[in-house]
Each structure stands twice: as C-alpha cells, then as structure tokens.
CSV table of C-alpha atoms in Angstrom, one decimal:
chain,number,residue,atom,x,y,z
A,1,UNK,CA,8.6,13.3,22.2
A,2,UNK,CA,6.5,10.4,23.4
A,3,UNK,CA,3.7,9.1,21.3
A,4,UNK,CA,1.1,6.6,22.4
A,5,UNK,CA,-1.4,4.4,20.7
A,6,UNK,CA,-5.0,4.2,21.7
A,7,UNK,CA,-5.9,0.9,23.2
A,8,UNK,CA,-9.4,0.6,21.6
A,9,UNK,CA,-10.8,0.8,18.1
A,10,UNK,CA,-14.0,2.8,17.5
A,11,UNK,CA,-17.1,1.3,16.0
A,12,UNK,CA,-16.4,3.2,12.8
A,13,UNK,CA,-12.8,1.9,12.6
A,14,UNK,CA,-14.1,-1.7,13.1
A,15,UNK,CA,-16.7,-1.1,10.3
A,16,UNK,CA,-13.9,0.2,8.0
A,17,UNK,CA,-12.0,-3.0,8.6
A,18,UNK,CA,-15.0,-5.1,7.8
A,19,UNK,CA,-15.5,-3.2,4.5
A,20,UNK,CA,-11.9,-3.8,3.5
A,21,UNK,CA,-12.1,-7.5,4.2
A,22,UNK,CA,-15.5,-8.0,2.4
A,23,UNK,CA,-14.8,-6.1,-0.8
A,24,UNK,CA,-12.0,-3.7,-0.4
A,25,UNK,CA,-8.3,-4.0,-0.8
A,26,UNK,CA,-8.1,-7.0,1.4
A,27,UNK,CA,-10.6,-8.9,-0.9
A,28,UNK,CA,-8.6,-8.7,-4.1
A,29,UNK,CA,-6.9,-11.4,-6.0
A,30,UNK,CA,-3.4,-11.6,-7.3
A,31,UNK,CA,-2.2,-8.9,-9.7
A,32,UNK,CA,-5.0,-6.7,-8.3
A,33,UNK,CA,-4.3,-7.5,-4.7
A,34,UNK,CA,-4.2,-4.2,-2.8
A,35,UNK,CA,-3.4,-4.0,0.9
A,36,UNK,CA,-6.0,-2.8,3.3
A,37,UNK,CA,-5.6,0.9,3.9
A,38,UNK,CA,-6.6,3.1,6.8
A,39,UNK,CA,-6.8,0.9,9.9
A,40,UNK,CA,-6.5,-2.3,7.9
A,41,UNK,CA,-8.5,-5.5,7.3
A,42,UNK,CA,-9.2,-8.3,9.7
A,43,UNK,CA,-10.6,-11.7,9.8
A,44,UNK,CA,-13.7,-12.0,12.1
A,45,UNK,CA,-11.5,-13.6,14.8
A,46,UNK,CA,-8.8,-10.9,14.4
A,47,UNK,CA,-11.5,-8.2,14.8
A,48,UNK,CA,-12.7,-9.7,18.0
A,49,UNK,CA,-9.2,-10.1,19.4
A,50,UNK,CA,-8.1,-6.6,18.6
A,51,UNK,CA,-11.2,-5.0,19.9
A,52,UNK,CA,-10.8,-6.9,23.2
A,53,UNK,CA,-7.1,-6.5,23.6
A,54,UNK,CA,-6.2,-3.2,22.0
A,55,UNK,CA,-2.7,-2.2,21.2
A,56,UNK,CA,-0.4,-1.6,24.1
A,57,UNK,CA,1.1,1.9,24.6
A,58,UNK,CA,4.8,2.1,23.6
A,59,UNK,CA,7.4,4.7,23.3
A,60,UNK,CA,9.2,5.4,20.0
A,61,UNK,CA,13.0,4.9,20.3
A,62,UNK,CA,15.0,7.3,18.2
A,63,UNK,CA,17.3,4.6,16.7
A,64,UNK,CA,15.0,1.6,17.0
A,65,UNK,CA,16.0,-1.2,19.4
A,66,UNK,CA,19.3,-2.8,18.5
A,67,UNK,CA,19.8,-6.6,18.6
A,68,UNK,CA,22.6,-9.0,18.4
A,69,UNK,CA,23.2,-9.8,14.7
A,70,UNK,CA,24.0,-13.4,13.9
A,71,UNK,CA,24.2,-12.8,10.1
A,72,UNK,CA,27.9,-13.7,9.8
A,73,UNK,CA,27.5,-17.0,11.6
A,74,UNK,CA,24.0,-18.0,10.4
A,75,UNK,CA,23.6,-17.6,6.6
A,76,UNK,CA,19.8,-17.3,6.7
A,77,UNK,CA,17.1,-14.7,6.5
A,78,UNK,CA,13.5,-15.3,7.6
A,79,UNK,CA,11.1,-13.4,5.3
A,80,UNK,CA,7.4,-13.0,5.9
A,81,UNK,CA,5.3,-11.7,2.9
A,82,UNK,CA,1.8,-11.5,1.6
A,83,UNK,CA,0.4,-14.4,-0.5
A,84,UNK,CA,1.1,-14.2,-4.2
A,85,UNK,CA,3.5,-11.3,-3.9
A,86,UNK,CA,6.6,-12.9,-5.2
A,87,UNK,CA,7.7,-14.2,-8.7
A,88,UNK,CA,7.0,-17.9,-9.0
A,89,UNK,CA,7.8,-20.5,-11.7
A,90,UNK,CA,5.0,-21.8,-13.9
A,91,UNK,CA,4.9,-25.1,-12.0
A,92,UNK,CA,4.7,-23.2,-8.6
A,93,UNK,CA,7.7,-25.0,-7.3
A,94,UNK,CA,10.3,-22.3,-7.5
A,95,UNK,CA,10.8,-18.6,-6.7
A,96,UNK,CA,13.4,-17.6,-9.2
A,97,UNK,CA,14.6,-14.3,-7.7
A,98,UNK,CA,14.9,-15.8,-4.2
A,99,UNK,CA,16.8,-18.8,-5.5
A,100,UNK,CA,19.2,-16.5,-7.4
A,101,UNK,CA,19.8,-14.5,-4.2
A,102,UNK,CA,20.8,-17.7,-2.4
A,103,UNK,CA,23.0,-18.9,-5.2
A,104,UNK,CA,24.8,-15.5,-5.2
A,105,UNK,CA,25.2,-14.9,-1.5
A,106,UNK,CA,25.0,-18.3,0.2
A,107,UNK,CA,22.2,-17.0,2.3
A,108,UNK,CA,19.1,-19.2,2.5
A,109,UNK,CA,15.8,-17.4,2.4
A,110,UNK,CA,13.1,-19.1,4.6
A,111,UNK,CA,10.2,-17.5,2.8
A,112,UNK,CA,6.7,-17.7,4.4
A,113,UNK,CA,3.5,-16.3,3.0
A,114,UNK,CA,1.9,-15.8,6.3
A,115,UNK,CA,0.4,-12.3,5.9
A,116,UNK,CA,-3.2,-12.2,4.9
A,117,UNK,CA,-4.0,-8.7,6.2
A,118,UNK,CA,-2.2,-6.1,8.2
A,119,UNK,CA,-3.9,-6.2,11.5
A,120,UNK,CA,-4.1,-9.9,11.7
A,121,UNK,CA,-0.4,-10.2,11.1
A,122,UNK,CA,0.3,-7.4,13.6
A,123,UNK,CA,-1.6,-9.5,16.1
A,124,UNK,CA,0.7,-12.4,15.5
A,125,UNK,CA,3.9,-10.5,16.1
A,126,UNK,CA,2.7,-7.9,18.6
A,127,UNK,CA,3.2,-10.0,21.8
A,128,UNK,CA,6.9,-10.7,21.0
A,129,UNK,CA,7.6,-7.2,20.0
A,130,UNK,CA,6.0,-5.7,23.1
A,131,UNK,CA,8.0,-8.1,25.2
A,132,UNK,CA,11.2,-7.3,23.5
A,133,UNK,CA,11.6,-10.7,22.0
A,134,UNK,CA,12.6,-12.0,18.5
A,135,UNK,CA,9.5,-12.6,16.3
A,136,UNK,CA,11.3,-15.3,14.3
A,137,UNK,CA,11.2,-13.0,11.3
A,138,UNK,CA,14.1,-10.9,9.9
A,139,UNK,CA,12.1,-9.1,7.2
A,140,UNK,CA,8.4,-8.3,7.0
A,141,UNK,CA,6.1,-6.5,4.5
A,142,UNK,CA,3.6,-3.9,6.0
A,143,UNK,CA,1.4,-1.4,4.4
A,144,UNK,CA,2.4,2.2,5.1
A,145,UNK,CA,-0.1,2.9,7.9
A,146,UNK,CA,1.1,-0.2,9.8
A,147,UNK,CA,4.7,0.4,8.9
A,148,UNK,CA,4.3,3.8,10.5
A,149,UNK,CA,2.8,2.3,13.6
A,150,UNK,CA,5.6,-0.3,14.0
A,151,UNK,CA,8.2,2.4,13.6
A,152,UNK,CA,6.5,4.8,16.0
A,153,UNK,CA,6.2,2.1,18.6
A,154,UNK,CA,10.0,1.5,18.4
A,155,UNK,CA,9.6,-2.0,17.0
A,156,UNK,CA,11.6,-1.6,13.8
A,157,UNK,CA,15.4,-1.5,13.5
A,158,UNK,CA,17.1,1.4,11.9
A,159,UNK,CA,18.7,0.3,8.6
A,160,UNK,CA,22.4,0.5,7.8
A,161,UNK,CA,22.9,2.6,4.6
A,162,UNK,CA,26.2,0.8,4.1
A,163,UNK,CA,24.3,-2.4,3.4
A,164,UNK,CA,21.9,-0.7,1.0
A,165,UNK,CA,23.8,0.9,-1.9
A,166,UNK,CA,21.4,-0.1,-4.6
A,167,UNK,CA,18.3,0.7,-2.5
A,168,UNK,CA,19.6,4.2,-1.6
A,169,UNK,CA,20.6,5.0,-5.2
A,170,UNK,CA,17.7,3.5,-7.1
A,171,UNK,CA,14.7,4.3,-4.9
A,172,UNK,CA,12.3,6.4,-6.9
A,173,UNK,CA,12.0,10.0,-5.8
A,174,UNK,CA,8.2,9.8,-5.2
A,175,UNK,CA,8.8,7.3,-2.4
A,176,UNK,CA,11.8,8.7,-0.6
A,177,UNK,CA,10.3,10.9,2.1
A,178,UNK,CA,7.0,9.7,3.7
A,179,UNK,CA,6.1,11.7,6.7
A,180,UNK,CA,6.2,8.5,8.9
A,181,UNK,CA,9.8,7.6,7.8
A,182,UNK,CA,11.6,10.6,6.4
A,183,UNK,CA,14.6,9.5,4.3
A,184,UNK,CA,13.6,5.9,4.6
A,185,UNK,CA,15.6,5.3,7.8
A,186,UNK,CA,13.6,2.2,8.8
A,187,UNK,CA,11.9,1.0,5.6
A,188,UNK,CA,12.0,0.6,1.9
A,189,UNK,CA,8.9,0.1,-0.3
A,190,UNK,CA,8.2,-3.3,-1.9
A,191,UNK,CA,5.5,-1.9,-4.2
A,192,UNK,CA,3.4,1.3,-4.8
A,193,UNK,CA,-0.4,1.4,-4.8
A,194,UNK,CA,-1.9,4.2,-6.9
A,195,UNK,CA,-5.5,5.5,-6.9
A,196,UNK,CA,-6.6,6.9,-10.2
A,197,UNK,CA,-9.7,7.8,-12.3
A,198,UNK,CA,-11.1,5.0,-14.4
A,199,UNK,CA,-13.8,5.2,-17.0
A,200,UNK,CA,-15.5,3.2,-19.7
A,201,UNK,CA,-15.1,5.1,-22.9
A,202,UNK,CA,-18.1,3.4,-24.5
A,203,UNK,CA,-20.3,4.4,-21.6
A,204,UNK,CA,-19.1,8.0,-21.7
A,205,UNK,CA,-19.7,8.3,-25.4
A,206,UNK,CA,-16.0,8.5,-26.1
A,207,UNK,CA,-15.4,11.4,-23.7
A,208,UNK,CA,-12.4,11.3,-21.4
A,209,UNK,CA,-13.0,11.6,-17.7
A,210,UNK,CA,-9.9,12.8,-15.9
A,211,UNK,CA,-11.0,14.7,-12.7
A,212,UNK,CA,-12.9,14.3,-9.5
A,213,UNK,CA,-14.8,17.5,-10.5
A,214,UNK,CA,-16.3,15.7,-13.5
A,215,UNK,CA,-17.3,12.7,-11.3
A,216,UNK,CA,-19.0,15.1,-8.8
A,217,UNK,CA,-20.5,17.7,-11.2
A,218,UNK,CA,-20.9,16.4,-14.7
A,219,UNK,CA,-24.7,16.0,-15.3
A,220,UNK,CA,-24.1,13.4,-18.0
A,221,UNK,CA,-22.5,11.1,-15.5
A,222,UNK,CA,-25.2,11.5,-12.9
A,223,UNK,CA,-26.0,8.2,-11.2
A,224,UNK,CA,-23.2,6.4,-13.0
A,225,UNK,CA,-20.3,7.4,-10.7
A,226,UNK,CA,-18.7,5.5,-7.8
A,227,UNK,CA,-16.1,6.3,-5.2
A,228,UNK,CA,-14.2,3.9,-2.9
A,229,UNK,CA,-15.1,2.8,0.6
A,230,UNK,CA,-11.5,3.4,1.7
A,231,UNK,CA,-11.4,6.8,3.4
A,232,UNK,CA,-7.9,7.8,2.6
A,233,UNK,CA,-8.4,7.1,-1.1
A,234,UNK,CA,-11.8,8.9,-1.6
A,235,UNK,CA,-11.1,11.8,0.7
A,236,UNK,CA,-7.5,12.2,-0.5
A,237,UNK,CA,-8.6,12.4,-4.2
A,238,UNK,CA,-11.4,14.9,-3.3
A,239,UNK,CA,-9.0,17.1,-1.3
A,240,UNK,CA,-6.6,17.2,-4.3
A,241,UNK,CA,-9.4,18.3,-6.6
A,242,UNK,CA,-10.3,21.0,-4.1
A,243,UNK,CA,-6.7,22.4,-4.1
A,244,UNK,CA,-5.9,21.0,-0.7
A,245,UNK,CA,-2.9,18.9,0.3
A,246,UNK,CA,-3.7,15.5,1.7
A,247,UNK,CA,-0.3,15.4,3.4
A,248,UNK,CA,-1.0,18.6,5.4
A,249,UNK,CA,-4.7,19.1,5.8
A,250,UNK,CA,-6.7,20.4,8.8
A,251,UNK,CA,-9.9,19.2,10.4
A,252,UNK,CA,-11.8,21.9,8.5
A,253,UNK,CA,-10.4,20.8,5.2
A,254,UNK,CA,-11.3,17.2,5.9
A,255,UNK,CA,-14.9,18.3,6.7
A,256,UNK,CA,-15.0,20.4,3.5
A,257,UNK,CA,-14.1,17.3,1.5
A,258,UNK,CA,-16.8,15.3,3.2
A,259,UNK,CA,-19.4,18.0,2.6
A,260,UNK,CA,-18.5,18.1,-1.1
A,261,UNK,CA,-19.0,14.4,-1.4
A,262,UNK,CA,-22.2,14.6,0.7
A,263,UNK,CA,-23.7,17.0,-1.8
A,264,UNK,CA,-23.0,14.6,-4.6
A,265,UNK,CA,-24.7,11.8,-2.6
A,266,UNK,CA,-27.7,13.9,-1.9
A,267,UNK,CA,-28.2,14.8,-5.6
A,268,UNK,CA,-27.6,11.2,-6.5
A,269,UNK,CA,-24.6,12.1,-8.7
A,270,UNK,CA,-22.7,9.3,-6.9
A,271,UNK,CA,-24.4,6.0,-7.4
A,272,UNK,CA,-22.5,4.2,-4.6
A,273,UNK,CA,-19.3,3.7,-2.7
A,274,UNK,CA,-17.6,0.4,-3.5
A,275,UNK,CA,-14.7,-1.8,-2.7
A,276,UNK,CA,-13.2,-3.7,-5.7
A,277,UNK,CA,-16.7,-4.8,-6.8
A,278,UNK,CA,-16.8,-1.7,-9.0
A,279,UNK,CA,-14.7,-3.6,-11.6
A,280,UNK,CA,-17.6,-5.6,-13.0
A,281,UNK,CA,-19.9,-2.5,-13.3
A,282,UNK,CA,-17.1,-0.5,-14.9
A,283,UNK,CA,-16.4,-3.2,-17.4
A,284,UNK,CA,-20.1,-3.5,-18.4
A,285,UNK,CA,-20.6,0.2,-18.5
A,286,UNK,CA,-23.1,0.4,-15.7
A,287,UNK,CA,-20.6,2.6,-13.9
A,288,UNK,CA,-19.3,5.1,-16.5
A,289,UNK,CA,-16.5,6.5,-14.3
A,290,UNK,CA,-15.1,6.1,-10.9
A,291,UNK,CA,-12.2,6.4,-8.5
A,292,UNK,CA,-10.2,3.1,-8.9
A,293,UNK,CA,-7.2,1.2,-7.8
A,294,UNK,CA,-4.6,1.0,-10.5
A,295,UNK,CA,-3.9,-2.7,-9.7
A,296,UNK,CA,-7.4,-3.6,-11.0
A,297,UNK,CA,-6.9,-1.8,-14.3
A,298,UNK,CA,-4.0,-3.7,-15.6
A,299,UNK,CA,-6.2,-6.8,-15.7
A,300,UNK,CA,-9.4,-5.0,-16.8
A,301,UNK,CA,-7.7,-3.3,-19.7
A,302,UNK,CA,-6.4,-6.6,-21.0
A,303,UNK,CA,-10.0,-8.0,-21.1
A,304,UNK,CA,-11.8,-4.8,-22.2
A,305,UNK,CA,-10.3,-2.1,-24.4
A,306,UNK,CA,-13.1,0.3,-23.4
A,307,UNK,CA,-11.7,0.6,-19.9
A,308,UNK,CA,-9.4,3.6,-19.7
A,309,UNK,CA,-7.6,5.4,-16.9
A,310,UNK,CA,-6.6,9.0,-16.3
A,311,UNK,CA,-4.3,10.8,-13.9
A,312,UNK,CA,-6.0,14.1,-12.7
A,313,UNK,CA,-3.9,17.2,-13.4
A,314,UNK,CA,-4.0,18.0,-9.7
A,315,UNK,CA,-2.5,14.6,-8.8
A,316,UNK,CA,-3.4,11.2,-7.4
A,317,UNK,CA,-3.1,9.3,-4.2
A,318,UNK,CA,-0.6,6.5,-3.7
A,319,UNK,CA,0.3,4.2,-0.8
A,320,UNK,CA,3.1,1.6,-0.4
A,321,UNK,CA,3.8,-1.8,1.0
A,322,UNK,CA,7.1,-1.7,2.8
A,323,UNK,CA,10.0,-3.9,3.9
A,324,UNK,CA,11.0,-3.6,7.6
A,325,UNK,CA,13.4,-5.4,9.9
A,326,UNK,CA,11.6,-6.1,13.2
A,327,UNK,CA,13.2,-5.4,16.6
A,328,UNK,CA,15.4,-8.2,17.9
A,329,UNK,CA,15.6,-9.9,14.5
A,330,UNK,CA,18.7,-12.2,14.5
A,331,UNK,CA,19.8,-11.6,10.9
A,332,UNK,CA,19.6,-7.9,10.2
A,333,UNK,CA,22.5,-7.6,7.8
A,334,UNK,CA,21.2,-10.6,5.8
A,335,UNK,CA,17.8,-8.9,5.6
A,336,UNK,CA,19.4,-5.7,4.5
A,337,UNK,CA,21.3,-7.6,1.7
A,338,UNK,CA,17.9,-9.0,0.6
A,339,UNK,CA,16.3,-5.6,0.6
A,340,UNK,CA,19.2,-4.2,-1.5
A,341,UNK,CA,19.0,-7.1,-3.9
A,342,UNK,CA,15.4,-6.2,-4.9
A,343,UNK,CA,16.6,-2.7,-5.8
A,344,UNK,CA,18.9,-4.0,-8.5
A,345,UNK,CA,17.0,-3.2,-11.7
A,346,UNK,CA,17.2,-6.6,-13.3
A,347,UNK,CA,15.8,-8.2,-10.2
A,348,UNK,CA,13.2,-5.5,-9.7
A,349,UNK,CA,12.0,-6.0,-13.3
A,350,UNK,CA,11.5,-9.7,-12.8
A,351,UNK,CA,9.4,-9.1,-9.7
A,352,UNK,CA,7.3,-6.3,-11.4
A,353,UNK,CA,6.7,-8.4,-14.4
A,354,UNK,CA,5.1,-11.0,-12.2
A,355,UNK,CA,3.1,-9.0,-9.7
A,356,UNK,CA,2.2,-6.0,-11.9
A,357,UNK,CA,2.3,-3.3,-9.2
A,358,UNK,CA,4.1,0.0,-9.3
A,359,UNK,CA,7.8,-0.7,-9.1
A,360,UNK,CA,9.6,1.7,-6.8
A,361,UNK,CA,13.0,1.2,-8.4
A,362,UNK,CA,14.5,3.7,-10.8
A,363,UNK,CA,16.3,2.3,-13.9
A,364,UNK,CA,14.1,-0.7,-14.3
A,365,UNK,CA,12.4,0.2,-17.6
A,366,UNK,CA,15.1,-1.2,-19.9
A,367,UNK,CA,15.2,-4.4,-18.0
A,368,UNK,CA,11.4,-4.8,-18.0
A,369,UNK,CA,11.3,-4.2,-21.8
A,370,UNK,CA,13.4,-7.3,-22.2
A,371,UNK,CA,10.7,-9.3,-20.4
A,372,UNK,CA,7.6,-7.6,-21.8
A,373,UNK,CA,7.6,-4.3,-23.7
A,374,UNK,CA,3.8,-3.8,-22.9
A,375,UNK,CA,4.5,-3.8,-19.2
A,376,UNK,CA,7.4,-1.5,-19.5
A,377,UNK,CA,5.2,1.1,-21.2
A,378,UNK,CA,2.4,0.8,-18.7
A,379,UNK,CA,2.5,3.8,-16.4
A,380,UNK,CA,0.4,1.8,-13.8
A,381,UNK,CA,3.5,-0.3,-13.3
A,382,UNK,CA,6.3,2.2,-14.2
A,383,UNK,CA,5.1,5.7,-13.7
A,384,UNK,CA,6.8,8.2,-16.0
A,385,UNK,CA,8.3,11.4,-14.5
A,386,UNK,CA,5.2,13.4,-15.0
A,387,UNK,CA,3.0,10.8,-13.3
A,388,UNK,CA,5.4,10.3,-10.4
A,389,UNK,CA,5.5,14.0,-9.8
A,390,UNK,CA,1.8,14.0,-9.2
A,391,UNK,CA,1.8,11.3,-6.5
A,392,UNK,CA,0.5,12.2,-3.0
A,393,UNK,CA,0.2,10.4,0.3
A,394,UNK,CA,-2.4,10.7,3.0
A,395,UNK,CA,-0.7,12.2,6.1
A,396,UNK,CA,-0.3,10.1,9.2
A,397,UNK,CA,-3.2,10.4,11.6
A,398,UNK,CA,-3.3,10.4,15.4
A,399,UNK,CA,-5.5,7.8,17.1
A,400,UNK,CA,-8.0,10.6,17.9
A,401,UNK,CA,-8.1,11.9,14.3
A,402,UNK,CA,-8.5,8.4,12.9
A,403,UNK,CA,-11.5,7.7,15.1
A,404,UNK,CA,-13.1,11.1,14.3
A,405,UNK,CA,-12.5,10.9,10.6
A,406,UNK,CA,-13.7,7.3,10.2
A,407,UNK,CA,-16.9,8.1,12.0
A,408,UNK,CA,-17.6,11.0,9.6
A,409,UNK,CA,-16.7,9.0,6.6
A,410,UNK,CA,-18.9,6.0,7.7
A,411,UNK,CA,-21.8,8.4,8.0
A,412,UNK,CA,-21.1,9.8,4.5
A,413,UNK,CA,-21.1,6.4,2.8
A,414,UNK,CA,-23.9,5.0,4.8
A,415,UNK,CA,-21.8,2.3,6.5
C-alpha cells in the first residue's frame, strides 16, 4: 500500500515545534536531554525552511532500498548522533566504548555530533535520500516519530539479523514491536524516554501522587498541578487513566481526553502546561505534582530528596531514540556490527552509566552494578519487569491526524 507525506506543516504543528525548542524536550541539557516528540523541534531557520519546502512524497519500499556495501574493503563506519549522547572520558578527549569497538574490530568510527533536533537533521539528509544518494552517514539516531517517517518513505535499509545476534537476543521486550517497525526490521533503540508522575512529598504533605486522576481531581492539589506541552505525552497519559489505549485510540477517544483536560483547565485544577521548566517549580514545591520526563528526575532527586516519582497502575508513556542505516549507506555491515556491539551488556552498561537514560538492553543490571549500584537500582534507567510491562507508545499518526490533533491540543494549552 502506498503512503504519502503531507508537503506542508499546519500552524499548530509549527507552534508545537517552537514549544519543543523553547522549553520542551529539545531544550534540555545532558542527562535530562529528551528528544523532541510529536513533529519535532526546529531552529528558527529550520522552521522557515521546512514550512516553505515541505517533505516530498515518497513510496515505502517493502525491503528498503539496497546499496552496494563496501564494509569488507573499507573498515570504517560514519556515525551521526545527538550531542552529549555518548560516554566520554573526564578530559573530553576520548570516547571509551567507541575506541574499544575499533580496537576489537579494526573498524574506525567517524563519530559526529551533528544532530541538534530531529527536523533540522532530517532537513540535512533529505535531499540526498530523496535523490537516491549516499548521505555520507552509515548510522544515524532518530526519535521514534522521525524513524517511523524515514522507514515509511523507504529511506532506511532493512537490517540483517545475522549481523545482530546480541541485539536480537538482548533487546528488552517492551521495545520489540513498535507499530512503525514491527519486529525491529529497520531499527534498534539507542535509549528509552519514559513519561511518569512526579511529586514533591513536602508539598503534598507526605502523600503519594501516583495517578493522572489525582492530578485532575484531587482538590488538595488544585492550582498546583502541571502537564506537559508535548501532545503525545499529556494526551497519552490521560488516555491511559481513562482506560483507553494510546496505541489504538479513535478520534472520539482523543477528543474525550482533551475534554477531560479542558475541564481541569476551566476549574483551574491545572496551573499550567510546561516544557522542562516545571523542574524548578517542582523542586521548590510551587508545583506539588505533575506529569514529568524521567530523564529530569534522575538529576532532581540527586539534589532534592523531596522529589519523588510514581508509575501509575494503568501504565505510562515511553518513546525511543533509534539507530537506523540510511539508504545508500556504504558501510551497512559495519554499522550493523556497531549496533550489535551496543547490545552487549558490559558495553550497554557503560553507556547507560554515562547518559542516564532507560537502557533497552536486557541483562545489563549486573554490569551496571559494577559501575554504580545506585544507577543499577534506579528504575528510571533500568525498569524492572513490572515497570516495563506498563510501558505504552503513542500510535503512529497520519499527516491529517497530526494536523487535526495538534490544532485541538494547541487550543487546550492556550498556545
């Protein structure tokens, strides 16, 4: 079946991007640096360029376009990643896990931190991909919504399971079957990005807050509650609380979630919708409880023991950043070896200890305990089985749905 991308972004989508860049996921610093969800984050220049040019229609190829692989002759892999998303030595001169990979395999990694946000990066590589040309990159990291788009457009190569024995075996069950890449035929997650409930126990009088229902209905929290300006996170968490599945919802169910939140806005139960700027208010207790990004809480809890988190009984939302091999990449097998390398538990532990995101690799706990027992016991980095079982993803949207939903959400949050 053919699928096509819209060539324009709506005003609501553009506004969502600006929110992400200003104080949303795109604005965060290392160890709480979360990738722009929804339609992504953009620089001002990137917004203008994407609005004017759009994204060209393209057809999804079932197997992804093949390319001539020079891995055997050219012992190199070109890896593009986000900034501060790789373990680095104290002096900043070495990347230990990458250097170990080269020592072991003889493959040189040309590592570039040239991803600042999803859409800006997509703008860099889109012309070559659309023209059927090599981007100069063998491995890239993209947030789930962009990874989905690249795969749908036919611009990612299907991975060879024979080159990914560790990845296939050790990938955590909660990340195995996203609707945009069932069975992980084209991608493997680099990290997971959970959305949870956070609260300041001093501000709540010692009471635990562990549900969206409490945020929306508890009179003792009135005016001291915040939700996120990222649509998928706020709507997804609300849907779960309403007994709906964010992976299968209908238009009516989306509207019902918006209506429930609107009621809390009208009664002033919700103080405001925020990007990552909720962290200061939560730490001070001005915000008693909120929907929060787990990456923030690892840092906040280290500084303030009153900051707590909870996983609702109905579950929580989680996204991923993902490794893909672009179409026409010259060194596919080398890239697959690098993907597989990061699914070896000792290597995965070293990466997780540095970046403090959810590790998607099973069997890493014992290795992380050797590095830092506190990190190994932190379920925001290594979810236990109970937490992993409660993870949910927001389903893929058509271009028309994305436009309509962002417009409704923008009206809700007053954007």
